CSV table of C-alpha atoms and ligand atoms in Angstrom, one decimal:
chain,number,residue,atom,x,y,z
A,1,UNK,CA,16.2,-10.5,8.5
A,2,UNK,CA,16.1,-11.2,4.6
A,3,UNK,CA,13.4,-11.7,2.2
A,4,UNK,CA,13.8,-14.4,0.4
A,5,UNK,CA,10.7,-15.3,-1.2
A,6,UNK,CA,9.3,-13.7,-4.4
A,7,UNK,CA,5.9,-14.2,-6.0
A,8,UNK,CA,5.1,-17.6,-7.7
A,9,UNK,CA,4.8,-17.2,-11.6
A,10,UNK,CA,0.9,-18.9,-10.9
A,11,UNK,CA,0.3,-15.8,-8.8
A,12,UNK,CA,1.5,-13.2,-10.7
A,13,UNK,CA,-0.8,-15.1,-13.7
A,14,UNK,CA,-3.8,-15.3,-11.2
A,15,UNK,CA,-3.6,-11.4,-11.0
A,16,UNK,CA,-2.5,-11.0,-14.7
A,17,UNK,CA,-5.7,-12.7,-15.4
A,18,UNK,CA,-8.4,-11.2,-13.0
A,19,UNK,CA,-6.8,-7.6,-14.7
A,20,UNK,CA,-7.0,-9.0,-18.1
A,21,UNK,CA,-10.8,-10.2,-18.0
A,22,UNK,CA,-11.7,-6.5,-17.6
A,23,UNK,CA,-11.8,-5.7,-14.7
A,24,UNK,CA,-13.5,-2.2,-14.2
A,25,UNK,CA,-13.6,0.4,-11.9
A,26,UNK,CA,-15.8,-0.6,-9.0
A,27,UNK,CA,-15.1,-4.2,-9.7
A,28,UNK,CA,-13.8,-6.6,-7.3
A,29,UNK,CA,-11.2,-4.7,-4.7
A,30,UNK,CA,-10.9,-1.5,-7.0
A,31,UNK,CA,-13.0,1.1,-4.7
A,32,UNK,CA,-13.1,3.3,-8.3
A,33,UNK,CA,-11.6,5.9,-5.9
A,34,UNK,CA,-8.8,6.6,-3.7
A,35,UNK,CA,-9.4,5.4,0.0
A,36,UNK,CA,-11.4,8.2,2.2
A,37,UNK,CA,-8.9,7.1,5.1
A,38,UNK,CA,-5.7,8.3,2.9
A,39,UNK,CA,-7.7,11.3,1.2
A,40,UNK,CA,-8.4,13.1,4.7
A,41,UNK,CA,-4.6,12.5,6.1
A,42,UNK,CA,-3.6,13.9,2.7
A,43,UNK,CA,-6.1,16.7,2.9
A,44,UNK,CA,-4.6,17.9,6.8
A,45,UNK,CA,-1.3,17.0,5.6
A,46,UNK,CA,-1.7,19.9,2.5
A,47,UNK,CA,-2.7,22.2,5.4
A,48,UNK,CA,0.4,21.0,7.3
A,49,UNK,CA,-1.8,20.1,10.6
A,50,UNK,CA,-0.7,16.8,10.5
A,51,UNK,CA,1.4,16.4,13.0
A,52,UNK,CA,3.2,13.8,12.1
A,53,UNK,CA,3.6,14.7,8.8
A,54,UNK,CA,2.6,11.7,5.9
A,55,UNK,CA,6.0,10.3,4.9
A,56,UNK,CA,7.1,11.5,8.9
A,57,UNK,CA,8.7,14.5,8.1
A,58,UNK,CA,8.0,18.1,6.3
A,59,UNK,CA,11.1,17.7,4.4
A,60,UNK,CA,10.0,18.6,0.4
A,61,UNK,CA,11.1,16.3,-1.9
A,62,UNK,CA,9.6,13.4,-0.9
A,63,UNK,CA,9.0,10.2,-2.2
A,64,UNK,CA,6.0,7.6,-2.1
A,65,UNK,CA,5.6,4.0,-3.4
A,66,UNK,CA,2.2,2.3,-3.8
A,67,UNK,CA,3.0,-1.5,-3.9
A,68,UNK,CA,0.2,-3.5,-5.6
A,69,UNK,CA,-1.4,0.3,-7.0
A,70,UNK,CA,-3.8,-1.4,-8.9
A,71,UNK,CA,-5.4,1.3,-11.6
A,72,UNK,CA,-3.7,3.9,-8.9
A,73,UNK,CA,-5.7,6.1,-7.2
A,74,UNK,CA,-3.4,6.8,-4.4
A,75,UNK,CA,-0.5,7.0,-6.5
A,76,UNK,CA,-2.2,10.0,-8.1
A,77,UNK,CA,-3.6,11.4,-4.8
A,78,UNK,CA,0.0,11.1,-3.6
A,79,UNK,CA,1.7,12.8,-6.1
A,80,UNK,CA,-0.8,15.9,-6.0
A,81,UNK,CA,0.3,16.9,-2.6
A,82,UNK,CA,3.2,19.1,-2.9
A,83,UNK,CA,6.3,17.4,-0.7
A,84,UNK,CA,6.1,14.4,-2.9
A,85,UNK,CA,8.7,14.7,-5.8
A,86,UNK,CA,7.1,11.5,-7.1
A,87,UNK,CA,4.8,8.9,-6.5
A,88,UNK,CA,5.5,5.7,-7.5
A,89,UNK,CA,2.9,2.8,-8.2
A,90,UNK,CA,4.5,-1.2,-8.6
A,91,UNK,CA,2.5,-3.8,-10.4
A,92,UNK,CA,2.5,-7.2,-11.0
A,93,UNK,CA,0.2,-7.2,-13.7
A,94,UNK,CA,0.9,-5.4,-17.2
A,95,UNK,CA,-2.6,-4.7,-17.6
A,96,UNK,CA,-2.7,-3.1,-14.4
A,97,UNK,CA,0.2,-1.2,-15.4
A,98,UNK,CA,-1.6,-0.3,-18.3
A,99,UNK,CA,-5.1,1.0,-16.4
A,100,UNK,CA,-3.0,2.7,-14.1
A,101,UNK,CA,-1.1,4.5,-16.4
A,102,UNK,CA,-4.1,6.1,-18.2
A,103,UNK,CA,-5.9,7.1,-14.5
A,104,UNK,CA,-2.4,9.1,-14.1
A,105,UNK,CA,-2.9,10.8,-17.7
A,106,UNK,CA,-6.6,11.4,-16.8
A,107,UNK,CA,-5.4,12.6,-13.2
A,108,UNK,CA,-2.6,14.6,-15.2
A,109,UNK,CA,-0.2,13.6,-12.6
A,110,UNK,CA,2.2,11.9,-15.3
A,111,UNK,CA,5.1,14.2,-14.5
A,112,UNK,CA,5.3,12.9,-11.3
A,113,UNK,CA,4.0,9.8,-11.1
A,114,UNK,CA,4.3,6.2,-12.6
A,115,UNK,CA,3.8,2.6,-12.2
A,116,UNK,CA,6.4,-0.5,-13.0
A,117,UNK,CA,5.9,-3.6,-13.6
A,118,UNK,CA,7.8,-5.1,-10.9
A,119,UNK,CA,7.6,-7.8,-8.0
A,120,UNK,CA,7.3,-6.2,-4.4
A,121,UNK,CA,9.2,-8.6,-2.9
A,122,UNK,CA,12.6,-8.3,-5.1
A,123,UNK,CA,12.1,-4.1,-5.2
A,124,UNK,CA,15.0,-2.5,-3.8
A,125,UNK,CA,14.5,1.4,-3.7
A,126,UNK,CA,14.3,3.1,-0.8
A,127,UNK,CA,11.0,5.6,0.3
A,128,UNK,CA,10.0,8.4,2.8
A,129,UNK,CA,6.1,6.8,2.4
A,130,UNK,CA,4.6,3.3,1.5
A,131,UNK,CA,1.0,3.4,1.6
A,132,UNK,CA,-0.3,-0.4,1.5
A,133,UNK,CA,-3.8,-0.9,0.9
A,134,UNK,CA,-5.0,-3.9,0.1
A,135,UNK,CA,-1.5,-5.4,-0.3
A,136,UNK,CA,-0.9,-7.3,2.6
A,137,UNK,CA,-4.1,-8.7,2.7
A,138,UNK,CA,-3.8,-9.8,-1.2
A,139,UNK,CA,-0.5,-11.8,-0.4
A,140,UNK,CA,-0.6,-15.4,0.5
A,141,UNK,CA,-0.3,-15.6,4.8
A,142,UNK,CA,2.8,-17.5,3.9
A,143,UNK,CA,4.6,-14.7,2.6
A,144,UNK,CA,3.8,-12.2,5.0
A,145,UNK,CA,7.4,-12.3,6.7
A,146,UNK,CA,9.0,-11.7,3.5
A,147,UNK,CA,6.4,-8.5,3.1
A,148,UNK,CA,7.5,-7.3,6.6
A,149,UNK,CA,11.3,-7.8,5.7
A,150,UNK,CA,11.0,-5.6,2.5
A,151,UNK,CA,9.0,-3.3,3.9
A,152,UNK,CA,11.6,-2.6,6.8
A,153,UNK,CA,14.5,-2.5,3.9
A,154,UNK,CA,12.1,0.1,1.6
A,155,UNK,CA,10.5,2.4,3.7
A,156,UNK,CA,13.2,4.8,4.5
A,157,UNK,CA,15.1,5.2,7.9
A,158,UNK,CA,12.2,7.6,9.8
A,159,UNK,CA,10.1,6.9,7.3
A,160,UNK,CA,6.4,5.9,7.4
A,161,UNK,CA,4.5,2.8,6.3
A,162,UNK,CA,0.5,4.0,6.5
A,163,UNK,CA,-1.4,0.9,6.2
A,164,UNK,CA,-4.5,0.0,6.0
A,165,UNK,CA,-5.6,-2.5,8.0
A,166,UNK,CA,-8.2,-4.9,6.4
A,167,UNK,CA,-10.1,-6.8,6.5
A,168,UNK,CA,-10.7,-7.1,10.2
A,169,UNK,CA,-13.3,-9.9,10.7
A,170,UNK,CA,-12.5,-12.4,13.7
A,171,UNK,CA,-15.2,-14.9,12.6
A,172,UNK,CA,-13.5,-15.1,9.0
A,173,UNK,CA,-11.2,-18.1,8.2
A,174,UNK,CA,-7.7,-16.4,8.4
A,175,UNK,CA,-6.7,-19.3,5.8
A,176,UNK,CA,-9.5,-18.2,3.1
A,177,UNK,CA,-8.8,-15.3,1.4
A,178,UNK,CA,-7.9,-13.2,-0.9
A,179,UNK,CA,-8.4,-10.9,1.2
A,180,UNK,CA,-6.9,-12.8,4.0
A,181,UNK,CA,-8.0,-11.7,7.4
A,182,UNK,CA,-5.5,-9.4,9.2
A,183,UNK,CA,-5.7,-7.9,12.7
A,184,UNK,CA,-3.6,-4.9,14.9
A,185,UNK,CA,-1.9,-7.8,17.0
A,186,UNK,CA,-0.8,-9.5,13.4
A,187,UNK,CA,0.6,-6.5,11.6
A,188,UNK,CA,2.3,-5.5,15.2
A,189,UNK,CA,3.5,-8.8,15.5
A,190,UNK,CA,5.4,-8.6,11.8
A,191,UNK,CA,6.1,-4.9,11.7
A,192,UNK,CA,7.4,-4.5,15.6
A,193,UNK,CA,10.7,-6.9,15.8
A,194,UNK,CA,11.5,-5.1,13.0
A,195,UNK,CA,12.0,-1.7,14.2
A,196,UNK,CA,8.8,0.2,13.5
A,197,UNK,CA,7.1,1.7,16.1
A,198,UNK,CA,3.3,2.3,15.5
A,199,UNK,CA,2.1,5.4,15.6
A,200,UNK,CA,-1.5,5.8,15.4
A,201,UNK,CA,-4.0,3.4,15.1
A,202,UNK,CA,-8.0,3.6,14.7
A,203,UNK,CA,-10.8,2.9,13.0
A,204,UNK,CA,-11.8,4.3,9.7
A,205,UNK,CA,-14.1,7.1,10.1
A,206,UNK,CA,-15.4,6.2,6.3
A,207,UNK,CA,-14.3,2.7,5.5
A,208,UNK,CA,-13.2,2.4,1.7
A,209,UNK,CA,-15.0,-1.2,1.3
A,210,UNK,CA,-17.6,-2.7,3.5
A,211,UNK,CA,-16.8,-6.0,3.1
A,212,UNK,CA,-15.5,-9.0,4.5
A,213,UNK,CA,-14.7,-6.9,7.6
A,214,UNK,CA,-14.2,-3.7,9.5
A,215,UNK,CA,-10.8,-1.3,8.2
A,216,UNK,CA,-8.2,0.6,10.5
A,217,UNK,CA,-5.6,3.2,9.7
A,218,UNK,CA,-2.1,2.1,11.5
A,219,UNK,CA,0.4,4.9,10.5
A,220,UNK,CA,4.0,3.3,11.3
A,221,UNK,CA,7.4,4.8,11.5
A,222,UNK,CA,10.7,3.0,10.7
A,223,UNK,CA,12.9,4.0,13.3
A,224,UNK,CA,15.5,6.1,12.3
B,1,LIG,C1,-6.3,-6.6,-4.0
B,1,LIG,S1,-5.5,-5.7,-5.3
B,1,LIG,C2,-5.4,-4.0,-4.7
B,1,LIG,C3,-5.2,-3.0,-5.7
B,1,LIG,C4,-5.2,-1.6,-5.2
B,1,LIG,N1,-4.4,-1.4,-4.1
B,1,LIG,C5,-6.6,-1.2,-4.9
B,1,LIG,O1,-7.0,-1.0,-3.7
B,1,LIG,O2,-7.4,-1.0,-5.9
B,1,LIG,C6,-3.8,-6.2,-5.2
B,1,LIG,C7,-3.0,-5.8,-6.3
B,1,LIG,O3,-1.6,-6.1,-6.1
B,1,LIG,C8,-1.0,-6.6,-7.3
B,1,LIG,N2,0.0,-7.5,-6.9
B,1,LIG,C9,-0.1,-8.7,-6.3
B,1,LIG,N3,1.1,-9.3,-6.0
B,1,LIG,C10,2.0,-8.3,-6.3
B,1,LIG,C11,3.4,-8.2,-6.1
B,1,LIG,N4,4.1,-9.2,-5.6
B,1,LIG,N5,4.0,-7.1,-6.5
B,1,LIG,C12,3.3,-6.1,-7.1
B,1,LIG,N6,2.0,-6.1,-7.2
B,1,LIG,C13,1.3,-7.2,-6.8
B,1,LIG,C14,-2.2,-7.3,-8.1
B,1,LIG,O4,-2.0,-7.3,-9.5
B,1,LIG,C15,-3.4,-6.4,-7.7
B,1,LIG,O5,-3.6,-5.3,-8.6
């Protein structure tokens, strides 16, 4: 299966704007802090009781791509835990680019992390981790195939996609949005015919953002 979509140039302004208004920590999506969900795997994963491991394997040199980082707090949570090489953040928006790079100077992460301004769906490297957050849920439902089929050509043979899932409201117009209503059975039904296997799935024990709906953790692994 092959993407072959890339973002329209009236999306990439709508998100060029919203960045460029100001937008401020605690504004909008940005939860001005990285998502408990992905803090507490990464904080059993630095005591290597994760089992599996974030990114699938204890292997060091790791790497981890953020797509749609936003001002980046996962990227820098990322690249603080110690099998990451580097953690890497794509943006559509320069002024995203821009926040993001000064929360990795504040973080002091800089010498192994950073953000590009590039399009998720024409991205071509290859990752032991993608954490999506607030990605898939961003993206018009028409391009959601194309997000599955780069997802299954980036993340790494044995690699993991965590994801989470959001925001889960059944009584939400799936056709209103962003954020577009997603569901288990809809990321299974993107990410399964194309060789992931989930797994773990649940509910956040401390959801990042309380609404439009509920949040889930699914932590897929491309199969080898
Ligand atoms: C809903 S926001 C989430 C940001 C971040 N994950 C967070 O939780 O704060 C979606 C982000 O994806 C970026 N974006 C949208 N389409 C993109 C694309 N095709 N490639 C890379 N970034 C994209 C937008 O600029 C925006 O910052």
């Amino acid at each position: 299966m092959e993407a072959h979509q890339r973002t329209s140039s009236s999306e990439a302004a709508r998100w060029e704007g919203m960045w460029s208004a100001g937008l401020k920590p605690g504004d909008a999506f940005d939860a001005a802090r990285v998502e408990p969900a992905l803090a507490s795997a990464i904080a059993l994963d630095d005591a290597s009781k994760l089992d599996p491991p974030l990114g699938m394997s204890r292997a060091s040199e790791m790497t981890a791509l953020v797509p749609g980082c936003g001002r980046g707090y996962a990227v820098a949570a990322l690249a603080k835990l110690d099998r990451f090489k580097h953690a890497t953040g794509l943006e559509i928006s320069s002024t995203a680019q821009k926040a993001c790079e000064d929360y990795l100077k504040q973080e002091g992460v800089q010498s192994k992390a950073s953000v590009v301004v590039a399009d998720f769906f024409t991205h071509e490297t290859q990752y032991n981790l993608v954490y999506d957050c607030t990605f898939l849920c961003a993206i018009p439902p028409s391009m959601r195939e194309s997000w599955a089929d780069q997802m299954s050509k980036i993340v790494a043979p044995g690699g993991e996609l965590f994801q989470i899932v959001f925001p889960i409201n059944e009584s939400r117009d799936a056709n209103v949005g962003p954020p577009f209503a997603l569901s288990k059975s809809l990321v299974e039904g993107l990410l399964v015919p194309r060789g992931f296997t989930l797994v773990s799935y649940g509910a956040s024990e401390q959801a990042a953002r309380k609404a439009p709906g509920a949040e889930a953790v699914a932590r897929w692994r491309r199969h080898e």
